[in-house]
Coordinates of C-alpha atoms and ligand atoms in Angstrom, one line a residue:
X1 CA -94.9 -63.1 -55.7
X2 CA -96.1 -66.6 -56.4
X3 CA -97.1 -67.3 -52.8
X4 CA -99.5 -64.3 -52.9
X5 CA -100.4 -64.7 -56.6
X6 CA -99.6 -61.0 -57.0
X7 CA -97.4 -58.9 -59.3
X8 CA -96.9 -55.2 -58.8
X9 CA -95.1 -52.2 -60.3
X10 CA -92.8 -50.2 -58.0
X11 CA -95.3 -47.7 -56.7
X12 CA -98.0 -50.4 -56.0
X13 CA -95.4 -52.8 -54.5
X14 CA -94.4 -50.1 -51.9
X15 CA -98.1 -49.4 -51.1
X16 CA -98.8 -53.2 -50.8
X17 CA -95.8 -53.7 -48.3
X18 CA -97.1 -50.8 -46.1
X19 CA -100.7 -52.1 -46.2
X20 CA -99.7 -55.7 -45.5
X21 CA -97.6 -54.6 -42.5
X22 CA -100.5 -52.6 -41.1
X23 CA -102.7 -55.7 -41.6
X24 CA -100.2 -57.9 -39.7
X25 CA -100.1 -55.3 -36.9
X26 CA -103.9 -55.3 -36.7
X27 CA -104.3 -59.1 -37.1
X28 CA -102.0 -60.0 -34.2
X29 CA -102.9 -56.9 -32.1
X30 CA -99.2 -55.8 -32.0
X31 CA -99.7 -52.1 -31.1
X32 CA -101.7 -49.0 -31.8
X33 CA -100.8 -45.6 -33.2
X34 CA -101.0 -44.1 -29.7
X35 CA -98.1 -46.2 -28.4
X36 CA -94.4 -45.3 -28.6
X37 CA -92.4 -48.0 -30.4
X38 CA -88.7 -48.7 -30.1
X39 CA -87.4 -50.3 -33.3
X40 CA -84.1 -52.3 -32.9
X41 CA -82.0 -51.3 -35.9
X42 CA -78.9 -53.0 -37.1
X43 CA -78.3 -51.1 -40.3
X44 CA -79.5 -54.1 -42.3
X45 CA -82.3 -54.2 -44.8
X46 CA -85.0 -55.7 -42.5
X47 CA -84.7 -53.3 -39.6
X48 CA -84.4 -50.2 -41.7
X49 CA -87.4 -51.4 -43.9
X50 CA -89.4 -51.9 -40.7
X51 CA -88.5 -48.4 -39.4
X52 CA -89.4 -46.8 -42.7
X53 CA -92.7 -48.6 -43.0
X54 CA -93.8 -47.7 -39.5
X55 CA -92.8 -44.1 -40.1
X56 CA -94.7 -44.0 -43.4
X57 CA -97.8 -45.6 -41.9
X58 CA -97.9 -42.9 -39.2
X59 CA -96.7 -44.9 -36.1
X60 CA -94.5 -43.2 -33.4
X61 CA -91.3 -45.2 -34.0
X62 CA -87.8 -44.3 -32.6
X63 CA -84.8 -46.4 -33.2
X64 CA -82.2 -48.2 -31.1
X65 CA -78.8 -49.1 -32.4
X66 CA -76.5 -51.5 -30.4
X67 CA -72.8 -51.2 -31.3
X68 CA -71.3 -54.7 -30.9
X69 CA -67.7 -53.9 -31.6
X70 CA -67.5 -56.4 -34.5
X71 CA -64.8 -55.4 -36.9
X72 CA -63.2 -58.3 -38.7
X73 CA -61.6 -56.1 -41.4
X74 CA -64.8 -54.8 -42.8
X75 CA -65.7 -52.5 -39.9
X76 CA -69.1 -54.1 -39.7
X77 CA -70.3 -52.3 -36.6
X78 CA -69.0 -48.8 -37.6
X79 CA -70.5 -49.1 -41.0
X80 CA -73.9 -50.3 -39.8
X81 CA -74.0 -47.5 -37.2
X82 CA -73.2 -44.9 -39.9
X83 CA -76.0 -46.2 -42.1
X84 CA -78.5 -46.3 -39.2
X85 CA -77.6 -42.7 -38.3
X86 CA -77.9 -41.5 -41.9
X87 CA -81.3 -43.1 -42.2
X88 CA -82.5 -41.4 -39.0
X89 CA -81.1 -38.0 -39.9
X90 CA -82.6 -38.0 -43.4
X91 CA -86.1 -38.5 -41.9
X92 CA -85.7 -36.4 -38.7
X93 CA -86.1 -39.5 -36.5
X94 CA -84.7 -40.2 -33.1
X95 CA -82.0 -42.9 -32.8
X96 CA -80.8 -44.1 -29.4
X97 CA -77.3 -45.7 -29.4
X98 CA -75.7 -48.1 -27.0
X99 CA -72.0 -48.9 -27.5
X100 CA -71.2 -52.2 -25.9
X101 CA -67.4 -51.9 -25.8
X102 CA -67.7 -48.4 -24.3
X103 CA -70.3 -49.4 -21.7
X104 CA -68.9 -52.8 -20.7
X105 CA -65.2 -52.5 -21.7
X106 CA -65.3 -55.4 -24.1
X107 CA -66.5 -56.1 -27.6
X108 CA -68.9 -59.0 -28.3
X109 CA -66.1 -61.2 -29.7
X110 CA -64.0 -60.5 -26.6
X111 CA -66.9 -61.5 -24.3
X112 CA -67.4 -64.7 -26.4
X113 CA -63.7 -65.6 -25.9
X114 CA -64.1 -66.0 -22.2
X115 CA -67.6 -67.5 -22.3
X116 CA -68.0 -71.2 -22.7
X117 CA -71.5 -71.4 -24.0
X118 CA -70.7 -70.6 -27.7
X119 CA -67.4 -72.4 -27.9
X120 CA -65.7 -69.1 -29.0
X121 CA -68.5 -68.3 -31.5
X122 CA -70.1 -65.0 -30.5
X123 CA -73.7 -65.5 -31.5
X124 CA -75.1 -66.8 -28.2
X125 CA -73.3 -64.1 -26.2
X126 CA -74.4 -61.5 -28.8
X127 CA -78.1 -62.7 -28.5
X128 CA -77.9 -62.5 -24.7
X129 CA -76.4 -59.0 -24.7
X130 CA -78.8 -57.6 -27.4
X131 CA -81.9 -59.0 -25.6
X132 CA -80.7 -57.5 -22.3
X133 CA -79.9 -54.1 -23.7
X134 CA -83.0 -53.8 -25.9
X135 CA -85.2 -54.5 -22.8
X136 CA -83.2 -52.2 -20.6
X137 CA -83.5 -49.3 -23.0
X138 CA -87.2 -49.9 -23.7
X139 CA -88.0 -50.0 -19.9
X140 CA -85.7 -47.1 -18.9
X141 CA -86.9 -44.8 -21.7
X142 CA -90.6 -45.7 -21.4
X143 CA -91.3 -47.6 -24.6
X144 CA -94.0 -50.1 -24.1
X145 CA -93.3 -51.8 -27.4
X146 CA -90.0 -53.2 -28.7
X147 CA -90.1 -54.1 -32.5
X148 CA -87.6 -56.2 -34.4
X149 CA -87.2 -56.7 -38.1
X150 CA -87.5 -60.5 -38.1
X151 CA -88.9 -61.7 -41.4
X152 CA -90.6 -64.9 -42.5
X153 CA -87.3 -66.6 -43.5
X154 CA -86.0 -65.9 -39.9
X155 CA -89.2 -67.2 -38.3
X156 CA -89.5 -70.4 -40.4
X157 CA -85.8 -71.2 -39.8
X158 CA -86.3 -70.9 -36.1
X159 CA -89.5 -72.9 -36.3
X160 CA -87.9 -75.7 -38.3
X161 CA -84.9 -75.8 -35.8
X162 CA -87.3 -75.9 -32.8
X163 CA -89.5 -78.6 -34.4
X164 CA -86.5 -80.8 -35.3
X165 CA -85.4 -80.7 -31.7
X166 CA -88.9 -80.6 -30.2
X167 CA -88.0 -77.6 -28.1
X168 CA -91.4 -77.1 -26.6
X169 CA -90.5 -74.1 -24.5
X170 CA -89.2 -72.4 -27.5
X171 CA -92.1 -73.3 -29.7
X172 CA -94.5 -72.0 -27.1
X173 CA -92.6 -68.7 -27.0
X174 CA -92.4 -68.2 -30.8
X175 CA -95.0 -65.7 -31.8
X176 CA -95.4 -62.3 -33.6
X177 CA -96.2 -60.8 -30.1
X178 CA -94.8 -61.6 -26.7
X179 CA -96.8 -59.7 -24.2
X180 CA -95.2 -57.3 -21.6
X181 CA -94.9 -59.3 -18.4
X182 CA -92.5 -60.2 -15.6
X183 CA -90.4 -57.0 -16.3
X184 CA -90.1 -57.6 -20.1
X185 CA -91.4 -54.9 -22.6
X186 CA -93.9 -56.2 -25.2
X187 CA -91.9 -57.7 -28.2
X188 CA -93.3 -57.6 -31.7
X189 CA -92.3 -58.7 -35.2
X190 CA -94.4 -56.8 -37.7
X191 CA -92.5 -58.1 -40.8
X192 CA -93.0 -61.8 -39.8
X193 CA -95.1 -62.5 -43.0
X194 CA -92.6 -61.0 -45.5
X195 CA -89.9 -63.1 -47.0
X196 CA -86.3 -61.7 -47.0
X197 CA -86.6 -61.2 -50.7
X198 CA -89.7 -59.0 -50.2
X199 CA -88.1 -56.8 -47.5
X200 CA -84.9 -56.5 -49.7
X201 CA -87.1 -55.4 -52.7
X202 CA -88.7 -52.7 -50.5
X203 CA -85.4 -51.2 -49.4
X204 CA -84.1 -51.2 -52.9
X205 CA -87.2 -49.6 -54.4
X206 CA -87.2 -47.0 -51.6
X207 CA -83.4 -46.3 -52.2
X208 CA -82.7 -47.1 -48.5
X209 CA -78.9 -47.6 -48.1
X210 CA -78.3 -50.6 -45.9
X211 CA -75.3 -52.7 -44.9
X212 CA -75.1 -55.3 -47.6
X213 CA -72.4 -57.5 -45.9
X214 CA -73.7 -59.9 -43.4
X215 CA -72.2 -60.0 -40.0
X216 CA -69.0 -62.1 -40.4
X217 CA -70.1 -64.6 -37.8
X218 CA -73.4 -65.4 -39.6
X219 CA -71.6 -67.6 -42.1
X220 CA -72.0 -71.4 -41.4
X221 CA -74.7 -70.9 -38.8
X222 CA -77.5 -73.6 -38.3
X223 CA -80.0 -71.0 -39.2
X224 CA -78.3 -70.3 -42.6
X225 CA -78.6 -74.1 -43.4
X226 CA -82.3 -74.2 -42.4
X227 CA -82.9 -71.2 -44.6
X228 CA -81.3 -72.9 -47.6
X229 CA -83.4 -76.0 -47.1
X230 CA -86.6 -74.0 -46.8
X231 CA -85.7 -72.0 -49.9
X232 CA -85.4 -75.2 -51.9
X233 CA -88.8 -76.3 -50.6
X234 CA -90.3 -72.9 -51.6
X235 CA -88.9 -73.2 -55.1
X236 CA -90.8 -76.5 -55.6
X237 CA -93.9 -75.5 -53.6
X238 CA -94.5 -71.7 -53.6
X239 CA -96.2 -70.5 -50.4
X240 CA -94.8 -73.4 -48.3
X241 CA -92.9 -71.1 -45.9
X242 CA -95.8 -68.8 -45.3
X243 CA -98.2 -71.7 -44.8
X244 CA -95.8 -73.5 -42.4
X245 CA -95.6 -70.4 -40.3
X246 CA -99.3 -69.3 -40.3
X247 CA -100.5 -72.8 -39.7
X248 CA -98.2 -73.0 -36.7
X249 CA -99.7 -69.8 -35.4
X250 CA -103.2 -71.0 -36.0
X251 CA -102.5 -74.3 -34.1
X252 CA -101.1 -72.3 -31.2
X253 CA -104.2 -70.1 -31.2
X254 CA -106.4 -73.2 -31.1
X255 CA -104.6 -74.3 -28.0
X256 CA -102.3 -77.1 -29.2
X257 CA -99.3 -75.6 -27.5
X258 CA -100.5 -74.0 -24.3
X259 CA -98.6 -75.5 -21.4
X260 CA -96.7 -72.3 -20.6
X261 CA -93.9 -72.9 -18.2
X262 CA -93.3 -69.1 -17.8
X263 CA -96.8 -68.7 -16.4
X264 CA -96.0 -71.0 -13.5
X265 CA -95.3 -69.2 -10.2
X266 CA -91.7 -68.9 -9.4
X267 CA -90.5 -69.3 -13.0
X268 CA -89.1 -65.7 -13.2
X269 CA -86.9 -64.0 -10.6
X270 CA -85.5 -60.5 -10.5
X271 CA -81.7 -60.1 -10.9
X272 CA -80.4 -58.5 -7.7
X273 CA -77.8 -56.5 -9.8
X274 CA -79.6 -55.1 -12.9
X275 CA -83.2 -55.7 -11.7
X276 CA -84.2 -57.3 -15.0
X277 CA -86.2 -60.6 -15.1
X278 CA -84.3 -63.9 -15.2
X279 CA -85.1 -67.5 -15.0
X280 CA -82.3 -68.3 -12.6
X281 CA -82.1 -67.3 -8.9
X282 CA -79.3 -64.8 -8.1
X283 CA -77.4 -62.7 -10.7
X284 CA -78.8 -63.1 -14.3
X285 CA -76.7 -64.6 -17.2
X286 CA -76.0 -61.1 -18.5
X287 CA -74.5 -59.8 -15.2
X288 CA -72.4 -62.9 -14.9
X289 CA -71.2 -62.5 -18.5
X290 CA -70.1 -58.8 -18.1
X291 CA -68.5 -59.6 -14.8
X292 CA -70.8 -57.5 -12.6
X293 CA -71.7 -60.6 -10.6
X294 CA -68.1 -61.4 -9.4
Ligands
SF4_301 FE1 -74.4 -61.2 -33.4 FE2 -74.0 -63.7 -34.5 FE3 -75.9 -62.0 -35.5 FE4 -73.3 -61.5 -35.8 S1 -74.4 -63.2 -36.6 S2 -74.9 -60.0 -35.2 S3 -72.5 -62.2 -33.8 S4 -75.9 -62.9 -33.5

């Protein structure tokens, strides 16, 4: 690992990953061992690695799997659910499951077909539905903390995208911890300082079975292009990704980005249908999408 100037054998690599995650949790004050954590699991390497690390490190972590109804010939959703269940059963851990087509009568691709915002591509609808459901389950089941498996590659791709478009609202909200406020559970990203390669190495060394295929809709996304560019940079300048991200967090801490719109009175409203927070008055974007607002 050139960016850390480290090289480990299998046993010490696993120890290092767990220690480094605990250091990230402590450094950014993400949560304590006394708090119940809900880990959003997709059956992929990052979320299963995160759940395994938290379990190994002695945190109280349960899982949440959201079935999206994505098939596309490879039974992506069925397979990822199967692997998440297998992981939980092998360790005696609790996995909550929400099946979107059963609960809302439509799969994510079907919702995307009637929604204009993604021009038929399901990712924006999928993001909206996942955010809504993760928060709903965390609040309903009493989890103060919602953890996701976003890694350094995900974070720097988002950071590059937001910087290129100078999306100040998004830059202000990008952080390893978003505090619980305005009806949202606390959101944390304990793997934000690991590259994708590092989390993949952890799952392989721990023999964790994960869904190898990416979601069929991930191909050709902007985020995939940003990741490719950033990987080229990393090849030439090892450590660039980590430095880009940690320098950004340091600048935020030093107050360079602190004009928080969402702290202004009247920024958040409560959706009259699902009671979740929303930035618009009246029914929230999720209730409009699933047709509850008609
Ligand atoms: Fe959802 Fe798009 Fe991710 Fe697939 S790639 S899981 S559709 S956000």
